[in-house]
Short mmCIF file of C-alpha atoms in Angstrom, two decimals:
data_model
loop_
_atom_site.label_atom_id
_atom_site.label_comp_id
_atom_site.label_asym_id
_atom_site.label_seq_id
_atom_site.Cartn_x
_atom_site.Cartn_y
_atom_site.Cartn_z
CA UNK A 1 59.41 191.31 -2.24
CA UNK A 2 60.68 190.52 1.33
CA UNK A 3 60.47 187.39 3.22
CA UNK A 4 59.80 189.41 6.47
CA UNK A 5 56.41 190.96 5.06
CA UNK A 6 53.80 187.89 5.73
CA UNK A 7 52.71 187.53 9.51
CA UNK A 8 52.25 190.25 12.34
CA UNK A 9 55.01 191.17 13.67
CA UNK A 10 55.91 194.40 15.43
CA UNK A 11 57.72 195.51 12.99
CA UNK A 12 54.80 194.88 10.48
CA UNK A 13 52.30 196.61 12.74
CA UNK A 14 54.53 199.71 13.12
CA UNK A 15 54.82 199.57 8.99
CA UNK A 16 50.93 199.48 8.94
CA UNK A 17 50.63 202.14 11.02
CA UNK A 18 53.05 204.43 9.55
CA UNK A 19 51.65 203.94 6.18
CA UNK A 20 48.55 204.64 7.41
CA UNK A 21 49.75 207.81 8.88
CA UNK A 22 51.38 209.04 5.42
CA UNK A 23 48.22 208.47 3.93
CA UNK A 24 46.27 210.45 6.57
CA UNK A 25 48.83 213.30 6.59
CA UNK A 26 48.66 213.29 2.96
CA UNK A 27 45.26 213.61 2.42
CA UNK A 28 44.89 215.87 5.98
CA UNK A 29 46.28 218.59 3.28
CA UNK A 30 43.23 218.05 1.03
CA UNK A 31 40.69 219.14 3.49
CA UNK A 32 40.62 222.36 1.94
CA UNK A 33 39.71 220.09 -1.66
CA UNK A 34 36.45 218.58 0.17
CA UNK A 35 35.16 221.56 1.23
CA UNK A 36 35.69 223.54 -1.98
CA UNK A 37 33.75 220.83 -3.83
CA UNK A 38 31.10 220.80 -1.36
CA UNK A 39 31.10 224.58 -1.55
CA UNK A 40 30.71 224.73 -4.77
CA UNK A 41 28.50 221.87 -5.58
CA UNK A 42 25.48 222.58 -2.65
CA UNK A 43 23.67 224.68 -5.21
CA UNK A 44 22.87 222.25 -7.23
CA UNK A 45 22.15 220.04 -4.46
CA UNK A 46 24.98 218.12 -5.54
CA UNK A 47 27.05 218.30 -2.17
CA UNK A 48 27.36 214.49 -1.71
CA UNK A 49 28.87 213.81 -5.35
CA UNK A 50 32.14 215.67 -2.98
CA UNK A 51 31.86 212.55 -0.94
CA UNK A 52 32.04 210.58 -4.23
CA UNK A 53 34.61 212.21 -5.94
CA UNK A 54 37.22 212.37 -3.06
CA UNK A 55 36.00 208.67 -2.18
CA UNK A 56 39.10 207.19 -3.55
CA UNK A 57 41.55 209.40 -1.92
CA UNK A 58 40.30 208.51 1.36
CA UNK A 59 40.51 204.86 0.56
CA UNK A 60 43.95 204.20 -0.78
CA UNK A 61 45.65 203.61 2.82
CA UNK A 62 43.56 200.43 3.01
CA UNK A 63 45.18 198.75 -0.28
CA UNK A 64 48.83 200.46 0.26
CA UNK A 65 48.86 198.63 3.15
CA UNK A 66 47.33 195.37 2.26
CA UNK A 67 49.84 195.18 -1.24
CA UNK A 68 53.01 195.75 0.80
CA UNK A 69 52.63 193.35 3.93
CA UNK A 70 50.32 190.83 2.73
CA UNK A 71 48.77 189.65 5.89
CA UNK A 72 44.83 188.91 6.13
CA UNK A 73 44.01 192.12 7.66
CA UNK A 74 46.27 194.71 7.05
CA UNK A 75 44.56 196.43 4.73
CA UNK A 76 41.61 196.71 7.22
CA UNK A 77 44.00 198.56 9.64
CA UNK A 78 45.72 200.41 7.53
CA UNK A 79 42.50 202.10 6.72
CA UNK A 80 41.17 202.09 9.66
CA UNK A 81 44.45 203.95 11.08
CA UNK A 82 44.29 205.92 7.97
CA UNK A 83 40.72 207.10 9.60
CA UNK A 84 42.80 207.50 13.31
CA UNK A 85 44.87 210.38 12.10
CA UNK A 86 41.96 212.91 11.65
CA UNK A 87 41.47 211.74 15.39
CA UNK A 88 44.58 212.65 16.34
CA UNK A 89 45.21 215.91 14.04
CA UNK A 90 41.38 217.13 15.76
CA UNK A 91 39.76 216.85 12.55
CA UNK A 92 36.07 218.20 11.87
CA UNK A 93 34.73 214.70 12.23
CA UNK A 94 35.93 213.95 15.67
CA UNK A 95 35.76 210.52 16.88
CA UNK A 96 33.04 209.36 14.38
CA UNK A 97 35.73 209.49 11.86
CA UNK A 98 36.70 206.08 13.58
CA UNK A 99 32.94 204.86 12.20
CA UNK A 100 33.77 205.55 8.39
CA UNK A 101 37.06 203.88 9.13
CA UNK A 102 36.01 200.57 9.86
CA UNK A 103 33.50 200.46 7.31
CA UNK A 104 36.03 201.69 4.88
CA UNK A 105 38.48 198.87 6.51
CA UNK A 106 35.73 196.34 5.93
CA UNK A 107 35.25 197.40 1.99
CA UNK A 108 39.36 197.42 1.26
CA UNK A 109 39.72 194.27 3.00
CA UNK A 110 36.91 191.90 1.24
CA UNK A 111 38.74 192.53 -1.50
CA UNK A 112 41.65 190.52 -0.50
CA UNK A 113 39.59 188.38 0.98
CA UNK A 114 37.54 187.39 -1.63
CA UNK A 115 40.51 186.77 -3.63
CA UNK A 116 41.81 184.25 -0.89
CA UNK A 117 44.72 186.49 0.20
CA UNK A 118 46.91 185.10 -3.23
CA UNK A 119 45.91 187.56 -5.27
CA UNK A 120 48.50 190.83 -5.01
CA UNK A 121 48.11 192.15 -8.12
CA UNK A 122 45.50 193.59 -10.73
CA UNK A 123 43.34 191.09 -9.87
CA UNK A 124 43.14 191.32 -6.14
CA UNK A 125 43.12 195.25 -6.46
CA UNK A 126 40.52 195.31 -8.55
CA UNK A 127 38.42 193.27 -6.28
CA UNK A 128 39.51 195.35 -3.19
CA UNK A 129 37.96 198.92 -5.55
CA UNK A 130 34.99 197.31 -6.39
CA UNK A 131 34.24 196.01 -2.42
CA UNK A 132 34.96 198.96 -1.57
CA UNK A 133 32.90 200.91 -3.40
CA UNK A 134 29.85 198.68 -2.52
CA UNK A 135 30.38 198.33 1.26
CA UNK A 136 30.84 202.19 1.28
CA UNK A 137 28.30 203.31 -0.79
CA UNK A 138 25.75 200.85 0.87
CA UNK A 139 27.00 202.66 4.39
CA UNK A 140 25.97 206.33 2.38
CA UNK A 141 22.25 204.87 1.23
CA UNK A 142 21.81 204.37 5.20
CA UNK A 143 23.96 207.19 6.88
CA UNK A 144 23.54 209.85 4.49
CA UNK A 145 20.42 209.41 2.57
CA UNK A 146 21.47 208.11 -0.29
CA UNK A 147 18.69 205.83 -0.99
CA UNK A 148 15.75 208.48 -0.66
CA UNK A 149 17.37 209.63 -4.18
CA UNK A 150 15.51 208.37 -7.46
CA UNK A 151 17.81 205.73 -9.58
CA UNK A 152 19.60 208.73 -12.21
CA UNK A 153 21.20 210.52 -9.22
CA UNK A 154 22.20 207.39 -7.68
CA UNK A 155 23.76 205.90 -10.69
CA UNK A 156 25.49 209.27 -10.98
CA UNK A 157 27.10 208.88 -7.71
CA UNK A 158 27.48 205.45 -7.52
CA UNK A 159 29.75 205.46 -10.54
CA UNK A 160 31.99 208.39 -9.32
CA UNK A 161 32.68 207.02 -5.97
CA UNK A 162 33.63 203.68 -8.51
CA UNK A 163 36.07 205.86 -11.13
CA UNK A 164 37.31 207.80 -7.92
CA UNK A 165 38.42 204.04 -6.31
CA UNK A 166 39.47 202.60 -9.13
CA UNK A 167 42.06 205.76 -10.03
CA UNK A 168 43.29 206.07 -6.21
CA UNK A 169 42.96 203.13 -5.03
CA UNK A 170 43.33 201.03 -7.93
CA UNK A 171 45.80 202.35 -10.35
CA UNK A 172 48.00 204.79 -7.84
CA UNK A 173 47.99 201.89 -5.73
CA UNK A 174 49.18 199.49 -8.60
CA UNK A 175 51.85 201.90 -9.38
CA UNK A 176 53.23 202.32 -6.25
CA UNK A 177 53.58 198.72 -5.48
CA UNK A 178 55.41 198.54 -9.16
CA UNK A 179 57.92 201.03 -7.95
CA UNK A 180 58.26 199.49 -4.59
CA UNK A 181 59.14 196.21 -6.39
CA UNK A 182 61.62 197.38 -9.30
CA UNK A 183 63.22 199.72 -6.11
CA UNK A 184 63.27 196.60 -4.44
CA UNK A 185 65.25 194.23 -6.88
CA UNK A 186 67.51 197.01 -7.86
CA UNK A 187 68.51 196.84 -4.39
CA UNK B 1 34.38 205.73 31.97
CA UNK B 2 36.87 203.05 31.14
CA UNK B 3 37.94 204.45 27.31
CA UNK B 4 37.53 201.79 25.60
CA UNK B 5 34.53 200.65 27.20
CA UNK B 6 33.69 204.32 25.92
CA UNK B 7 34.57 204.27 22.48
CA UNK B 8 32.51 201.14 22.00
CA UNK B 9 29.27 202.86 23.48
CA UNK B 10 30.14 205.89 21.15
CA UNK B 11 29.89 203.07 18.18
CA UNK B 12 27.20 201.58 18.59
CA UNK B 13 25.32 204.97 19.67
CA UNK B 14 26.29 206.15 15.94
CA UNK B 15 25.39 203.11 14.18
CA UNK B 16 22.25 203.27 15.76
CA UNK B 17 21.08 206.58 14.91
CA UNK B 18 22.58 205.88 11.40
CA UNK B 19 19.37 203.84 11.09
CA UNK B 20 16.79 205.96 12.34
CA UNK B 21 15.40 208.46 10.71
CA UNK B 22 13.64 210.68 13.37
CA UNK B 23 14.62 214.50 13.78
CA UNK B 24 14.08 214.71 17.77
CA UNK B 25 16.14 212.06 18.20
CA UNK B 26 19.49 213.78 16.69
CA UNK B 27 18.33 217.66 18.11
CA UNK B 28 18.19 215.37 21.60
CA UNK B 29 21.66 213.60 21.08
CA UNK B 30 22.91 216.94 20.20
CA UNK B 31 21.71 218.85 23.14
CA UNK B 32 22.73 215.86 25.52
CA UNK B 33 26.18 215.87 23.92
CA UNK B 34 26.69 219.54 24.09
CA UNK B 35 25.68 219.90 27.98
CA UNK B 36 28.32 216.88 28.46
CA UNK B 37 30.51 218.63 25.90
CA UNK B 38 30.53 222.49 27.93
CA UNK B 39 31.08 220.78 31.56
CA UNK B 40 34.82 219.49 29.84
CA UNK B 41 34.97 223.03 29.32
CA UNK B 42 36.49 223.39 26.14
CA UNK B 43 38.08 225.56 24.43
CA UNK B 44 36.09 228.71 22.79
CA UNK B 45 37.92 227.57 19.87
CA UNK B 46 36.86 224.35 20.02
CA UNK B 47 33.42 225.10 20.65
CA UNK B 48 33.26 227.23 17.23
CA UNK B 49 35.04 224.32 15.44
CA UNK B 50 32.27 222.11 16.34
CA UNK B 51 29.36 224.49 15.15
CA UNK B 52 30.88 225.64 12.03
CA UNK B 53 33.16 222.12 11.10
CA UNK B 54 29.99 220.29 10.22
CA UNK B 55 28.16 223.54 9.02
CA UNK B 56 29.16 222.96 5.04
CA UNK B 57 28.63 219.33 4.60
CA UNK B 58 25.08 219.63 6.80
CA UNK B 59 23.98 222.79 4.64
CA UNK B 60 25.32 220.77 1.81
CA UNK B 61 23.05 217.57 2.12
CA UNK B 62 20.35 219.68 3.53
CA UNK B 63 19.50 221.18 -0.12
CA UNK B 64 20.21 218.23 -1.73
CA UNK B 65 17.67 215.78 0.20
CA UNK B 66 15.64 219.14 -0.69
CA UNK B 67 15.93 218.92 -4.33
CA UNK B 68 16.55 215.31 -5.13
CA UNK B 69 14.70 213.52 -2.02
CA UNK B 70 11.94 211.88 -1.79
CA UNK B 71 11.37 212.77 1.82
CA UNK B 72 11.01 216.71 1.80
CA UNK B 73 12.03 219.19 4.00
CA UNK B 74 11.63 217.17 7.32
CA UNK B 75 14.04 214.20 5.77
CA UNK B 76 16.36 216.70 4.90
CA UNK B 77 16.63 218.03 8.02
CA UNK B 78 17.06 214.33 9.88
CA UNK B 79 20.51 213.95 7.10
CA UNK B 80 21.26 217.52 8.20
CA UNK B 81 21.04 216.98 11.70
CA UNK B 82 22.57 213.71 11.23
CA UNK B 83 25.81 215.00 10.41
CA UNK B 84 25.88 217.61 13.72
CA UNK B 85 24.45 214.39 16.03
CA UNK B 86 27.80 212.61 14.48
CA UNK B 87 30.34 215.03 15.53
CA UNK B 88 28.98 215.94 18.63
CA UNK B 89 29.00 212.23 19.50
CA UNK B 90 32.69 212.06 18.57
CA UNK B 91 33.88 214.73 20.53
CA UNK B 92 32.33 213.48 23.58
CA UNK B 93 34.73 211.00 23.15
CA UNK B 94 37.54 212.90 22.18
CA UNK B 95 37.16 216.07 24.36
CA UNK B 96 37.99 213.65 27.51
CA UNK B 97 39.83 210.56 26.58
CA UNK B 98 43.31 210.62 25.45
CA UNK B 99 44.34 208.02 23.20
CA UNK B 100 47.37 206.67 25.23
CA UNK B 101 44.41 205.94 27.71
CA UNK B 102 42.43 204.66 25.14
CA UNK B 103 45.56 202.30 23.54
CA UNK B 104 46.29 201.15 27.33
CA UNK B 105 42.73 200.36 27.99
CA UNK B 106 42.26 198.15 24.62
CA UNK B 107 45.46 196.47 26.00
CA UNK B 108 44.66 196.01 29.73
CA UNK B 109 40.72 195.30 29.75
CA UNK B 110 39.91 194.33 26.33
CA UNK B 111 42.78 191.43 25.23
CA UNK B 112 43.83 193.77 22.19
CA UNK B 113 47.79 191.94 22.18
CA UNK B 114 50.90 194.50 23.53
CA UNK B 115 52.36 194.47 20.22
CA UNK B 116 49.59 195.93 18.13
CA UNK B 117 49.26 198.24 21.47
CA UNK B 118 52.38 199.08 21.52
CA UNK B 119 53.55 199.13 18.13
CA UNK B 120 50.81 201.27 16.98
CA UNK B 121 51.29 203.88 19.70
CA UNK B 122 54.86 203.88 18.70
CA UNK B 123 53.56 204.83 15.32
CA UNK B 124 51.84 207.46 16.00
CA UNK B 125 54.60 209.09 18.20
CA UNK B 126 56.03 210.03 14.78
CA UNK B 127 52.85 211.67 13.53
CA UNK B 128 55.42 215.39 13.99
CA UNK B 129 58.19 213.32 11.82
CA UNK B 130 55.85 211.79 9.23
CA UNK B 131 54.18 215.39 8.80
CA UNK B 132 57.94 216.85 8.56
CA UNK B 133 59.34 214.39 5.88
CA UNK B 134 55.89 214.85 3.51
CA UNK B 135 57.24 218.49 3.57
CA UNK B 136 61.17 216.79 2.86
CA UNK B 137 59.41 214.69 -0.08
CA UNK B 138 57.69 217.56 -1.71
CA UNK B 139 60.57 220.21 -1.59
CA UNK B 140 62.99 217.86 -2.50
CA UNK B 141 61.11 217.43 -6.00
CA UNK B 142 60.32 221.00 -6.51
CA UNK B 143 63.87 221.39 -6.03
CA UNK B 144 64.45 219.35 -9.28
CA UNK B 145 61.44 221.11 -10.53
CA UNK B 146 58.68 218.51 -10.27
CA UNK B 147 55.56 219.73 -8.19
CA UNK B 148 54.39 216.70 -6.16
CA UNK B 149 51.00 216.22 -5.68
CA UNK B 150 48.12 213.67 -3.70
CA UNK B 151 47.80 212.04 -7.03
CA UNK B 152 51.56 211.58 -7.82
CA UNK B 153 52.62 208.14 -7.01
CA UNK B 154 56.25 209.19 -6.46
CA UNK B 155 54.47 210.98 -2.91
CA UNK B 156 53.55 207.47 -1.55
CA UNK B 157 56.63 205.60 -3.21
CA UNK B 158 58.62 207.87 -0.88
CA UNK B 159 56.56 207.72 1.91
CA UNK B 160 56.70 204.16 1.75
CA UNK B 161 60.37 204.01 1.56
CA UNK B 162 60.43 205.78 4.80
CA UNK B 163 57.90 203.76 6.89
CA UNK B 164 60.22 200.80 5.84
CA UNK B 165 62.97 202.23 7.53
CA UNK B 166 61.65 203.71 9.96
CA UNK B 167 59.95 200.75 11.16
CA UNK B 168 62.33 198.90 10.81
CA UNK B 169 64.03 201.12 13.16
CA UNK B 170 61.49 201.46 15.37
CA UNK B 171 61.04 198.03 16.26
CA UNK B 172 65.15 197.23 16.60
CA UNK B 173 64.64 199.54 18.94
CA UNK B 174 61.94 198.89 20.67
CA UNK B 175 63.31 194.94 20.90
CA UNK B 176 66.35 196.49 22.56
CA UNK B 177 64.67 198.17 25.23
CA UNK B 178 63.22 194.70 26.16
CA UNK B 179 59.98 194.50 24.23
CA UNK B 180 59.28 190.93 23.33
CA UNK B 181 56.48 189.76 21.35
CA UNK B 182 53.46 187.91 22.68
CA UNK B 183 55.30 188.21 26.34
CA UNK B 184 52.81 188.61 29.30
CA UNK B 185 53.58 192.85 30.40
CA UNK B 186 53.11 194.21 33.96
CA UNK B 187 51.35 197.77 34.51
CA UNK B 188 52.94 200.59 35.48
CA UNK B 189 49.79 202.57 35.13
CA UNK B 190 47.12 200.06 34.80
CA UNK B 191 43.17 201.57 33.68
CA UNK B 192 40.48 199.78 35.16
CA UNK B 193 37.32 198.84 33.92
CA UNK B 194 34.57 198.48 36.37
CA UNK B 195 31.65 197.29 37.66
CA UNK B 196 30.72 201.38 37.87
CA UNK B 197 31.78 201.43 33.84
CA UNK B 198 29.29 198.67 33.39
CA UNK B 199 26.15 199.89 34.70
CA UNK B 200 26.87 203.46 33.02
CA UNK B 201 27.31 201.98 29.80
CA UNK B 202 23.73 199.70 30.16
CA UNK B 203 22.31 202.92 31.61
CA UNK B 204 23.15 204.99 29.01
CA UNK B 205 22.15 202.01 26.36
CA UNK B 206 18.90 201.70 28.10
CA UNK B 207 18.06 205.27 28.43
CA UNK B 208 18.31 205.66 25.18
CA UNK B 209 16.09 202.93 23.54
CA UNK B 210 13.65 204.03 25.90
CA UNK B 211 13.75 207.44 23.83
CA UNK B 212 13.93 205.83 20.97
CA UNK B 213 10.85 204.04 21.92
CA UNK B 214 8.90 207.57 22.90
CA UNK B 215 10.13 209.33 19.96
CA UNK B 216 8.88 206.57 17.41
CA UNK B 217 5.93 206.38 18.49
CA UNK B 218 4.21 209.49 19.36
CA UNK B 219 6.04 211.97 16.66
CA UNK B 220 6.88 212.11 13.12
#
């Protein structure tokens, strides 16, 4: 796409940060969506498969922002930003939203880095929804429990959080980046 | 407390709880936090948003360690508490620091460069535009008849096309007022970090292995 889109430069850092705070606004409007499914899932003890299912949503800022300015590290802040904006909008999390962030960060941006930083395509997104899912679930085995669960329930939740990232953050992403491109060369 | 020098406590307080499993320890945090917490003197509002916020997810993982832990009904309740320890945590931080503070802090006292400073706080100036054109985006497409949703791609397509610009924009702009890149800056209002944030931030850090210490190993 454009020549301007590979090194940081203010202009690049404001684009990271404004995707991030799409994403964050975007997803700020399904709040409502967690807690129903946490609602509605705590009688069958089920309440973290929410986390799971929603996992992608809250992940896709990190790969949005690493396909369109392909910089080692921009996908790390983009999700990390993405995280910022519940800071800023006073969301129930507080400031420990910031935590989640940078582990999320972390996850999206292996990814990439695995894949040497050449890969921005299938390849390198698939990488990016797979380290994420790890890095993130391995944060939920500590923070929330998840590995005082016996191995059925943890294979259950291990491969929604996986579907979840591979839909949002995989194929949305993929298909965002295709219409960014076509938009780009119709230019 | 210099903010950023705050923030980083905050982080490492979390992390550190995340990997203890001990029920005093997050009622303590908790009760710490919230004497800290009513001397800001928040907001009744606020207050209630910080009881009832976490209330779901806590309940929430509180019956599920129940059912499907291994750990019973004392486990449960570290997860539960967990969550509350978390947010109360957070708000210390966010009930007195604003984030222009915290940007200008990162800048001044921790290296962060001016233009990730800078560019980022820029950003987030537009938070009341950005939340504006999502509305644009999605009544423009009902308009044509097409409901718009989280999962549509068209949503972030657009969105996309109008961080572009706008930074784009933005940073023109931002050149022309005389920002230059990697250029040393002088302080209008510069945030110090002292010798006073230091030994706070080790007392605090101290303090608290010391009850981690206690609580390990005389209960639970």
């Amino acid at each position: 796409m454009n020549n301007n889109r590979d090194h940081w430069s203010l202009r690049n850092i404001i684009l990271i940060t404004l995707i991030a705070i799409f994403c964050g606004v975007i997803f700020w409007g399904t709040g409502f969506l967690y807690t129903g499914l946490t609602l509605i899932l705590t009688p069958f003890g089920l309440a973290p498969l929410a986390n799971d299912i929603l996992m992608g949503v809250w992940c896709m800022a990190g790969p949005l922002a690493g396909m369109v300015i392909k910089v080692p590290g921009s996908a790390f802040l983009g999700e990390f930003l993405g995280s910022a904006v519940e800071v800023f909008l006073g969301g129930q999390w507080g400031a420990s939203a910031f935590i989640s962030g940078l582990v999320q960060g972390i996850g999206s941006e292996l990814g990439f880095t695995l894949t040497g930083y050449k890969h921005y395509n299938w390849l390198g997104i698939t990488a990016s929804v797979i380290t994420t899912t790890i890095v993130t679930f391995g944060w939920d085995m500590i923070r929330n429990g998840y590995n005082h669960y016996d191995l059925g329930l943890l294979s259950l939740l291990f491969i929604t959080r996986l579907v979840s990232t591979f839909i949002f953050s995989g194929i949305i992403t993929v298909l965002v980046s295709k219409l960014l491109t076509r938009s780009s060369r119709e230019e | 407390m210099n903010p950023g020098l705050k923030l980083i406590l905050m982080i490492i307080l979390v992390l550190e709880i995340s990997f203890i499993e001990n029920l005093s320890l997050n009622v303590i945090i908790i009760i710490i936090c919230l004497i800290y917490l009513l001397k800001k003197r928040p907001s009744s509002k606020q207050l209630v948003g910080l009881f009832l916020g976490p209330l779901i997810p806590a309940v929430g993982i509180f019956l599920s360690q129940m059912f499907y832990g291994n750990g019973g009904s004392l486990l449960a309740g570290v997860f539960a508490t967990r969550i509350y320890a978390y947010v109360f945590l957070g708000a210390c931080f966010t009930f007195s620091t604003n984030m222009t503070d915290l940007m200008k802090a990162l800048e001044q006292s921790f290296h962060v460069p001016a233009k990730f400073v800078y560019g980022i706080l820029s950003a987030f100036n537009l938070l009341p535009k950005v939340i504006q054109q999502i509305k644009v985006i999605r009544t423009a497409s009902l308009m044509r008849g097409v409901k718009i949703n989280f999962w549509s791609p068209k949503i972030y397509f657009k969105a996309i096309l109008s961080a572009l610009q706008w930074s784009q924009n933005l940073a023109e702009a931002m050149e022309s007022h005389g920002f230059v890149e990697d250029q040393p800056r002088s302080q209008y209002h510069p945030i110090r970090l002292t010798q006073r944030d230091w030994s706070q931030f080790f007392a605090i850090l101290v303090v608290f292995q010391g009850l981690v210490l206690i609580l390990n190993s005389k209960f639970l």
